[in-house]
Coordinates of C-alpha atoms in Angstrom, one line a residue:
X16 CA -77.6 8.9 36.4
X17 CA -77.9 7.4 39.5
X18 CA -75.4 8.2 42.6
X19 CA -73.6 4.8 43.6
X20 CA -72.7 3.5 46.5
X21 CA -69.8 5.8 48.0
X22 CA -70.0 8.6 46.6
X23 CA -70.9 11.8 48.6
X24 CA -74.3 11.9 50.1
X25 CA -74.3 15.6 49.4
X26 CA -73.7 15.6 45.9
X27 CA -76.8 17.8 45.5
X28 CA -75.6 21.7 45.0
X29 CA -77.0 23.7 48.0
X30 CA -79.6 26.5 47.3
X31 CA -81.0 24.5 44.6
X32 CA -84.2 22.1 43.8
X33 CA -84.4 19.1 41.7
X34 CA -87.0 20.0 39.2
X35 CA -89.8 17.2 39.0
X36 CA -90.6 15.1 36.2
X37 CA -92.4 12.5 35.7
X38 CA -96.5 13.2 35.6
X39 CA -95.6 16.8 35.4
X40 CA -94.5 16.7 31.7
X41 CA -95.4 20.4 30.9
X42 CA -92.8 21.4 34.0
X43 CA -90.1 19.4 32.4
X44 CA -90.8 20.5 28.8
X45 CA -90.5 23.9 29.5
X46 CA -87.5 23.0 32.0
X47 CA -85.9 21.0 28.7
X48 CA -86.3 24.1 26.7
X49 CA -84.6 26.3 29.1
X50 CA -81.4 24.1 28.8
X51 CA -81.0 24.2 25.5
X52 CA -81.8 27.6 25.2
X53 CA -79.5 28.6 27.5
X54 CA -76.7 25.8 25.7
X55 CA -77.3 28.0 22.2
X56 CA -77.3 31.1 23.8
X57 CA -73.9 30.7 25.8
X58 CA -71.9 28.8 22.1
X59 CA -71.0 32.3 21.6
X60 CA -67.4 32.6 19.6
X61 CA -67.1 36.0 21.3
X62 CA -67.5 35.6 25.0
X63 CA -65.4 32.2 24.7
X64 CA -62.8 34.6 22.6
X65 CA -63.4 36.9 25.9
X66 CA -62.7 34.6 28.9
X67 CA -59.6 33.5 26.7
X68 CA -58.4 36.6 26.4
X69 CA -58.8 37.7 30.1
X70 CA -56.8 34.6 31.5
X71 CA -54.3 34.7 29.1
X72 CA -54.4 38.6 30.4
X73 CA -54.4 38.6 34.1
X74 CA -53.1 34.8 34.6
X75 CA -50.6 33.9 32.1
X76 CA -49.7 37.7 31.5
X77 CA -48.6 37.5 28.1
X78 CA -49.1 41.5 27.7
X79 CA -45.8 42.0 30.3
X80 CA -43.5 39.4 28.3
X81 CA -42.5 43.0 26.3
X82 CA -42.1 46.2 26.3
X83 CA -43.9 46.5 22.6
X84 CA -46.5 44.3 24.0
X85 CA -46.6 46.4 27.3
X86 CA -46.9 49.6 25.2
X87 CA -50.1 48.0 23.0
X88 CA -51.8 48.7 26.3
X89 CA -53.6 44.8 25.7
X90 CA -55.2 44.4 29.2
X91 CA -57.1 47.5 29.1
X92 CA -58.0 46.4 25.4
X93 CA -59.1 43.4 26.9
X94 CA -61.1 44.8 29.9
X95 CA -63.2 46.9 27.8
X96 CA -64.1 44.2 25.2
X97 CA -64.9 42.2 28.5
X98 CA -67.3 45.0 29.5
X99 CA -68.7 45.5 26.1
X100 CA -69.5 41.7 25.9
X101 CA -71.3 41.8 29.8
X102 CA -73.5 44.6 28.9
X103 CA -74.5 43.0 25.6
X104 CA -75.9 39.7 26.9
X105 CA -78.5 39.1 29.3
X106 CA -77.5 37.0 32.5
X107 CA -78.7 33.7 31.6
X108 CA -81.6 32.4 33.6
X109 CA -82.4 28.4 35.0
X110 CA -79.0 28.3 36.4
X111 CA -77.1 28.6 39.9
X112 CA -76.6 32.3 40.8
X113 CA -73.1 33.2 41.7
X114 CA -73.4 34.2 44.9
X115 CA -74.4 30.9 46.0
X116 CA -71.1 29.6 45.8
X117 CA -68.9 29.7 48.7
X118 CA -66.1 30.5 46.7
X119 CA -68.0 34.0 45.6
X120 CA -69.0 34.6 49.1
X121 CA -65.1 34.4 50.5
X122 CA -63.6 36.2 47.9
X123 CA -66.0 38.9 48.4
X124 CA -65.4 38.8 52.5
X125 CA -61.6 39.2 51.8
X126 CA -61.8 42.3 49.3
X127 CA -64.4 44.0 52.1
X128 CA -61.7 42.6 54.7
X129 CA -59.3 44.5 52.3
X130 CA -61.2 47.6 52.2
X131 CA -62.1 47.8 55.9
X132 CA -57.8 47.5 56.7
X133 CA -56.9 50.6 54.5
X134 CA -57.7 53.3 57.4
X135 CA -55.5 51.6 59.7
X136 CA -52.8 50.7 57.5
X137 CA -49.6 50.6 58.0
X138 CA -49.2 52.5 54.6
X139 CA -53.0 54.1 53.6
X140 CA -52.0 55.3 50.3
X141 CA -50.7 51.9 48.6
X142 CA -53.8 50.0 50.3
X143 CA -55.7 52.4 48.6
X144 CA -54.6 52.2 45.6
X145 CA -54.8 48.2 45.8
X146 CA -58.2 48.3 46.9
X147 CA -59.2 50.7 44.1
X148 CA -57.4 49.6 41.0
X149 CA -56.6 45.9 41.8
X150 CA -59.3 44.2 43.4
X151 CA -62.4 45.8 41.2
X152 CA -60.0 44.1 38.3
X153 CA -60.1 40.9 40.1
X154 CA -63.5 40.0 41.0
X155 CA -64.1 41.5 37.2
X156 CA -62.0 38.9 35.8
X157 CA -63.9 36.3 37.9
X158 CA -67.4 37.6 37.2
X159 CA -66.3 37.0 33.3
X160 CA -65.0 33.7 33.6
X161 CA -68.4 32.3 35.1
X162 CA -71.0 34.9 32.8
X163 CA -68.8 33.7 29.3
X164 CA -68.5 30.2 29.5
X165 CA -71.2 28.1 29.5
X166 CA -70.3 24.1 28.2
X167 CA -68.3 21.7 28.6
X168 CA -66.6 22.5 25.4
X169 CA -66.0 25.7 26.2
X170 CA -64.1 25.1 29.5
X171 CA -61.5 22.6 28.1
X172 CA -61.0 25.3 25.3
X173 CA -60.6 27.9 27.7
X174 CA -58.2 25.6 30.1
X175 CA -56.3 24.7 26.5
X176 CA -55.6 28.3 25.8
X177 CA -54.3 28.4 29.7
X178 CA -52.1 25.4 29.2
X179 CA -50.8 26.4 25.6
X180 CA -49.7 30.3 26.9
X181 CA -47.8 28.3 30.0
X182 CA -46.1 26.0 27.6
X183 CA -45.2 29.0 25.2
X184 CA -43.6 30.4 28.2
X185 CA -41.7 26.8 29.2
X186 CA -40.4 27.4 25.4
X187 CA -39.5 30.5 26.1
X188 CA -37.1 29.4 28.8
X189 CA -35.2 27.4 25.9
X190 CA -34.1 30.6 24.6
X191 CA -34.2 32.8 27.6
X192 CA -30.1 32.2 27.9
X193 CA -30.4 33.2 31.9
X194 CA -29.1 30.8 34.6
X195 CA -32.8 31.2 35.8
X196 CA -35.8 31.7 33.7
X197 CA -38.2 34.3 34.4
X198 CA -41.2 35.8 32.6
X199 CA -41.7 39.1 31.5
X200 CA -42.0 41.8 34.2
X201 CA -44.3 40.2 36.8
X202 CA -43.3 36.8 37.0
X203 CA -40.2 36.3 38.2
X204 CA -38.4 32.6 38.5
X205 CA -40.0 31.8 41.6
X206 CA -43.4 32.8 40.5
X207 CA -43.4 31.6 36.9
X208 CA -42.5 28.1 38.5
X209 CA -45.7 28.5 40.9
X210 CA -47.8 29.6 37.5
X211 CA -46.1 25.7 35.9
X212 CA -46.6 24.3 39.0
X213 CA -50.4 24.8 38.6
X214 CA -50.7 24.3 35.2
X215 CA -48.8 20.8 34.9
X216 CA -51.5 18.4 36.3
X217 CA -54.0 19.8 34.2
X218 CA -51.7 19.5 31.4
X219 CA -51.2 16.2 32.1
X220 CA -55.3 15.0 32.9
X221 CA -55.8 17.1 29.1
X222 CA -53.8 14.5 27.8
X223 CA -56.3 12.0 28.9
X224 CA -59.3 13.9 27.9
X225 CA -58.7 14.4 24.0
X226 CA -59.2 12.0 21.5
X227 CA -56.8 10.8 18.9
X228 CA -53.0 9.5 19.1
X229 CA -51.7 12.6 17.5
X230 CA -53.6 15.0 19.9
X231 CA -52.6 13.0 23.0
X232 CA -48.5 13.1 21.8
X233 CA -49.3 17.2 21.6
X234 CA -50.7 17.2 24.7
X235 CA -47.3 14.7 26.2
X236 CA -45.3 17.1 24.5
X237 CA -46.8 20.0 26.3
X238 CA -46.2 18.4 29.6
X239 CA -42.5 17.5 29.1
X240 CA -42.2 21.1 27.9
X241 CA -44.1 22.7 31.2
X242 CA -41.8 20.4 32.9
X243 CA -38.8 21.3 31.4
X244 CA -39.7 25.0 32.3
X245 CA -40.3 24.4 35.5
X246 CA -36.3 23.0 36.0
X247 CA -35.0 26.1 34.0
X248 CA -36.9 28.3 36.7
X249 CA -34.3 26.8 39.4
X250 CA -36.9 27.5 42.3
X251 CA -36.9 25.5 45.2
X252 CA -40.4 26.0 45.7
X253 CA -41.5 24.7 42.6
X254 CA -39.1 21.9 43.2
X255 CA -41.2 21.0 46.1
X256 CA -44.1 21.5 44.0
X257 CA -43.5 19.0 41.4
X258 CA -41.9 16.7 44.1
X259 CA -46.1 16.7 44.7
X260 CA -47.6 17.4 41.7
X261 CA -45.7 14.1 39.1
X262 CA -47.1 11.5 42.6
X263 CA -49.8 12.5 42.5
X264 CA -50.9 13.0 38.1
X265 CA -49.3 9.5 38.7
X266 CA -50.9 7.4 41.0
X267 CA -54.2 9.1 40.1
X268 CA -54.4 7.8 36.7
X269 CA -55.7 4.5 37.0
X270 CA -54.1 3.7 33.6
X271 CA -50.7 3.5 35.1
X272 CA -50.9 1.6 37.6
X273 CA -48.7 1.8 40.9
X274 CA -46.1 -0.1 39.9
X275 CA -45.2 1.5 36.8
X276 CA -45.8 5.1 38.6
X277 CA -42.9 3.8 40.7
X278 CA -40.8 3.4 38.0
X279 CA -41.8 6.8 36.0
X280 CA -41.1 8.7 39.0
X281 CA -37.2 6.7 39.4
X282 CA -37.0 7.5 36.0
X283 CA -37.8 11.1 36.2
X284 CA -35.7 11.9 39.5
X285 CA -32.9 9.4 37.5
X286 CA -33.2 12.0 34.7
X287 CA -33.0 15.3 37.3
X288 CA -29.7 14.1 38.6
X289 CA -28.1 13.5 35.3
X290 CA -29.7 16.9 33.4
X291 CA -30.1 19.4 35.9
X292 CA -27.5 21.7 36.1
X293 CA -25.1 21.9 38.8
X294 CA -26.0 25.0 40.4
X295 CA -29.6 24.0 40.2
X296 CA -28.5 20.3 41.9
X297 CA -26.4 23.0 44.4
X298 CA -30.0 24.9 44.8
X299 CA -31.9 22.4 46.0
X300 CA -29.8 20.7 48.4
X301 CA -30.2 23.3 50.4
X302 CA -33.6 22.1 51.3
X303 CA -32.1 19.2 53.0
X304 CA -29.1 20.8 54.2
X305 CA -31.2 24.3 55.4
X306 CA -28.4 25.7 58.2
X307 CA -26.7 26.3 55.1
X308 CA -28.7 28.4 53.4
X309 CA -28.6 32.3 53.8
X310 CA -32.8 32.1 54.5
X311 CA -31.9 29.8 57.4
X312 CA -29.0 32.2 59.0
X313 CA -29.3 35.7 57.7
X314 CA -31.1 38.2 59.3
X315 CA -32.6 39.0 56.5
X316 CA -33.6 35.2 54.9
X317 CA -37.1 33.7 55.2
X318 CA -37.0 32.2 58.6
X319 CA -36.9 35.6 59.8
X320 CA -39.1 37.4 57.9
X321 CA -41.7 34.0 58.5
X322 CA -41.2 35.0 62.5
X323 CA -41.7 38.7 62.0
X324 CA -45.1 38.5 59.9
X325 CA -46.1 35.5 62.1
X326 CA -45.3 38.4 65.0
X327 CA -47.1 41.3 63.2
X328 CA -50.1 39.5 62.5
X329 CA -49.8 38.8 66.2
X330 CA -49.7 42.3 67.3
X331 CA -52.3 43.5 65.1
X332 CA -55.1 40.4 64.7
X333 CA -58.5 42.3 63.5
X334 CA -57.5 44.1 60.6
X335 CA -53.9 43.6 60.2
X336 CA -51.4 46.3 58.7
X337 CA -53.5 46.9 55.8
X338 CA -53.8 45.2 52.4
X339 CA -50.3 45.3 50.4
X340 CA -48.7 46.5 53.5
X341 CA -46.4 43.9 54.8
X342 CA -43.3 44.9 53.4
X343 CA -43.8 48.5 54.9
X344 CA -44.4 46.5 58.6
X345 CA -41.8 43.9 58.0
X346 CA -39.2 46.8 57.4
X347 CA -39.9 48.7 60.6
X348 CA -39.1 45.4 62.9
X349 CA -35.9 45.7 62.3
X350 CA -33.0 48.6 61.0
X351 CA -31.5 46.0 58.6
X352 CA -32.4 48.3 56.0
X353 CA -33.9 45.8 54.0
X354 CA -37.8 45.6 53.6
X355 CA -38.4 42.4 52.3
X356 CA -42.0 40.5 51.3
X357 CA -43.7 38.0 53.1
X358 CA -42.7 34.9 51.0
X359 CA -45.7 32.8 52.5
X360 CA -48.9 33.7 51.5
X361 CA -50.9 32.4 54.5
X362 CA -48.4 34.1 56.6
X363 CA -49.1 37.4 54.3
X364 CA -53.0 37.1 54.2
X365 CA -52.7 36.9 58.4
X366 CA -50.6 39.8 58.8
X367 CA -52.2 42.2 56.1
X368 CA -56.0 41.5 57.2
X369 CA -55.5 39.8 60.5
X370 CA -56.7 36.6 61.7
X371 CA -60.2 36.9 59.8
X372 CA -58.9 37.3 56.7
X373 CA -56.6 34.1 57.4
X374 CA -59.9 32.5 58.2
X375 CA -61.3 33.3 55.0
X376 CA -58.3 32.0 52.9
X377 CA -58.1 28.5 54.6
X378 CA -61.8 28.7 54.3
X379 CA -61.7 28.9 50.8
X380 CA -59.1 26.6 50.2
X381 CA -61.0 23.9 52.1
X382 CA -64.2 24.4 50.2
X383 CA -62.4 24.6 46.6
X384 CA -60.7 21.1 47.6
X385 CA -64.1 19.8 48.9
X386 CA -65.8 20.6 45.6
X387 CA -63.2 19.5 43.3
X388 CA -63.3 16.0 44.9
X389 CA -67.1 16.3 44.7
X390 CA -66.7 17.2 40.8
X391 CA -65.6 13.8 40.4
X392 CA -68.6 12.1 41.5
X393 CA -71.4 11.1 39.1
X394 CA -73.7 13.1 41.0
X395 CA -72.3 15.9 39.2
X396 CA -72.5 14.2 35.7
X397 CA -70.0 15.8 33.8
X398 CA -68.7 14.0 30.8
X399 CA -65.8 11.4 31.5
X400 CA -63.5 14.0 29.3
X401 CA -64.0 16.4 31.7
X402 CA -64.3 14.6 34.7
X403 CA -60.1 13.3 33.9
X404 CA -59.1 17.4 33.5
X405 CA -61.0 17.8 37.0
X406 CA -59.0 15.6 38.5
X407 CA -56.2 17.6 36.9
X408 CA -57.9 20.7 38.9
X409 CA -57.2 18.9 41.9
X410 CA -53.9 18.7 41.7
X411 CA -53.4 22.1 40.2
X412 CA -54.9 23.3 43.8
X413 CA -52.4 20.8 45.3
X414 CA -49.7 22.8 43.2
X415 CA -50.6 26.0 44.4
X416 CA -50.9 25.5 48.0
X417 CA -47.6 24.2 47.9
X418 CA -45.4 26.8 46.0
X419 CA -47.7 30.0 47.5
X420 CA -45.9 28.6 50.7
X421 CA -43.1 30.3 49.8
X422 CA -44.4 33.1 47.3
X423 CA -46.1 36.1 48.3
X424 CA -49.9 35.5 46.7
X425 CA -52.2 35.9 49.2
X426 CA -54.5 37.7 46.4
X427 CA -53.0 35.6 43.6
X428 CA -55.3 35.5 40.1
X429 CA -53.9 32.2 39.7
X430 CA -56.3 31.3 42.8
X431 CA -58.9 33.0 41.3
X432 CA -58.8 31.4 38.1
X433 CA -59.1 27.8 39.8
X434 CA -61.7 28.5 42.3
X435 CA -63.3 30.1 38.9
X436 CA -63.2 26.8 37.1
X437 CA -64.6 25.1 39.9
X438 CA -68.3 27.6 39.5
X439 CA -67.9 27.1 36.3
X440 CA -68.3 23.8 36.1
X441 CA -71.1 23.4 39.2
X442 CA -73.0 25.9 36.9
X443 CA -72.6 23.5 34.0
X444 CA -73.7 20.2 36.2
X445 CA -76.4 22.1 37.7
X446 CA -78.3 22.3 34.1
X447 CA -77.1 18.1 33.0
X448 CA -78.6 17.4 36.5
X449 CA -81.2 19.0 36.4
X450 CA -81.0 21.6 39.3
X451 CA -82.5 24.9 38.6
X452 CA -82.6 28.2 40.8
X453 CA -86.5 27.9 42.3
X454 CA -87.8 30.9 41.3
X455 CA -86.7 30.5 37.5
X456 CA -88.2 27.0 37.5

């Protein structure tokens, strides 16, 4: 497939070379067999049955939602089947090697980052005991992602099982009878609306990429659900978020047109007023009416604690106050007696690992939004199925940004699990297109 007019000049992956064809039929017989050797090798059951598992362990959380669940001990169940399936496979050869990505390459800068801060941290022990039991967890769960799933067909099963444990939680919330829904006993409203947040653009791009009238009602069902949860979190953040998130699923899809994205979006806001519940309607005035909000006045709200991590990162701009240690910094500015978390996770990433480490994170955000729109392209010749849930992905990064504004998840596996898909499907692209890594080809 040909690159038409428009599209990005530098659709070609970096750190790869276009195998040649042509006269040299031998070269591209053997190329051939590669890809389909590596396509049969990676339709395992097992390592797809892996990935799933570890996102609907360390990204949906479904182990925390109770305490029988919590006592099963299903993550480290998990984990080791994980590590079972890694050492049982070979690493697959013709494709793009991980670190190649810039998205490997920035993670791995902010755990060393991470690392490096603990000796001067604010408080050692619990930076410690981040770095050691949190981040090798992490870049685990991304390593899997990327070694397990290998097709197309395999990464809209895996985003399904994503969108399906998000919607059982937006069920949940039906049933929850709280004033605000929260999830299990990580997530609470404010972050289970981020986690919704994300996962409601792809919900609604899946919709578009499955075939069949009955299959694409599920798939509407599951966003009117996602949505619904999203309302019964009551978050203001996550109000902003979908204030983002429905223009934009809208006006992308070319099969609504502008005008009648106009009058979905009246009709959804037409339905907030009349269905949201007063205090929620009370909640979220505030955002327009800030000075009377206690984050706006009190001492203790966000505005402050925005100005004292904007001041500590200030103070301490190489290697900050230490991974996981802004709460322990934020409380000593002040004899409020309250220590209170950083609410912004830019403004957390710069205080915890200094400036650097802020670097890293914009970095990374830039080149996961770069790629994503490149994804699109036909340079990258991904299916037109998969193509609609990328543009999903773009607004699931869109959704992020936008909640982790006011959320503490500088380090957030929901992050990792995006910038994951995105490897995931350059590795995919890099076989239809013929790229190879030069010394395998």
């Amino acid at each position: 497939m040909n690159n038409p007019a428009g599209s990005y000049s530098r659709g070609k992956p970096k750190g790869l070379n276009r195998v040649s064809g042509g006269a040299d039929s031998a070269g591209k017989t053997v190329k051939e067999g590669r890809v389909r050797r590596y396509l049969r090798e990676s339709d395992s059951p097992l390592r797809l049955f892996g990935a799933c598992a570890m996102v609907l362990v360390n990204v949906v959380r479904v182990q925390e939602l109770h305490l029988a669940l919590v006592a099963l001990s299903i993550g480290k169940i998990v984990t080791a089947l994980s590590v079972l399936l890694v050492f049982s496979t070979t690493a697959q050869q013709g494709v793009r090697p991980l670190m190649s990505f810039p998205q490997t390459r920035l993670y791995l800068g902010i755990f060393v980052l991470a690392a490096l801060s603990v000796p001067g941290g604010v408080w050692p022990g619990m930076s410690f005991n981040y770095v050691v039991n949190v981040l090798p967890k992490m870049a685990f769960f991304y390593y899997c992602l990327v070694r397990f799933v290998h097709s197309e067909k395999d990464y809209l099963t895996l985003v399904k099982v994503f969108l399906i444990g998000v919607a059982f939680y937006a069920l949940l919330s039906l049933f929850s009878g709280r004033e605000r829904f929260s999830a299990g006993y990580t997530y609470d409203p404010n972050d289970i609306g981020m986690v919704m947040c994300t996962a409601f653009p792809l919900a609604y791009y899946m919709r578009k990429a499955v075939a069949g009238k009955m299959a694409k009602l599920m798939w509407l069902g599951c966003v009117w659900m996602i949505f619904i949860g999203i309302m019964s979190t009551m978050s203001r953040g996550a109000f902003i978020g979908i204030c983002v998130i429905i223009p934009y699923c809208l006006l992308r899809d070319k099969a609504v047109g502008k005008f009648k994205s106009v009058i979905l979006l009246c009709a959804v806001a037409l339905m907030f007023v009349l269905f949201a519940p007063e205090s929620y309607l009370d909640r979220v005035s505030t955002i327009l009416n800030p000075e009377k909000d206690y984050n706006y006045t009190h001492q203790a709200g966000r505005i402050e604690v925005w100005k004292n991590g904007i001041s500590i990162a200030i103070k301490n701009p190489f290697l900050g106050v230490g991974v996981q240690g802004f709460v322990a910094a934020e409380g000593q500015q002040h004899d409020l007696g309250a220590w209170k978390a950083a609410h912004n996770f830019l403004i957390q990433m710069a205080a915890e690992l200094g400036f650097g480490g802020l670097i890293l994170l914009l970095s990374l955000l830039y080149v996961c939004i770069r790629d994503v729109r490149r994804l699109q392209t036909s340079a990258y010749q991904l299916s037109s199925r998969v193509v609609d849930v990328v543009v999903g992905l773009e607004g699931a990064f869109y959704g992020f940004i936008v909640t982790a504004m006011f959320l503490s998840h500088a380090y957030s596996g929901v992050m990792l699990f995006l910038a994951a898909q995105l490897v995931i499907l350059q590795r995919i692209s890099s076989l239809r297109t013929g790229y190879c890594k030069e010394n395998a080809c």
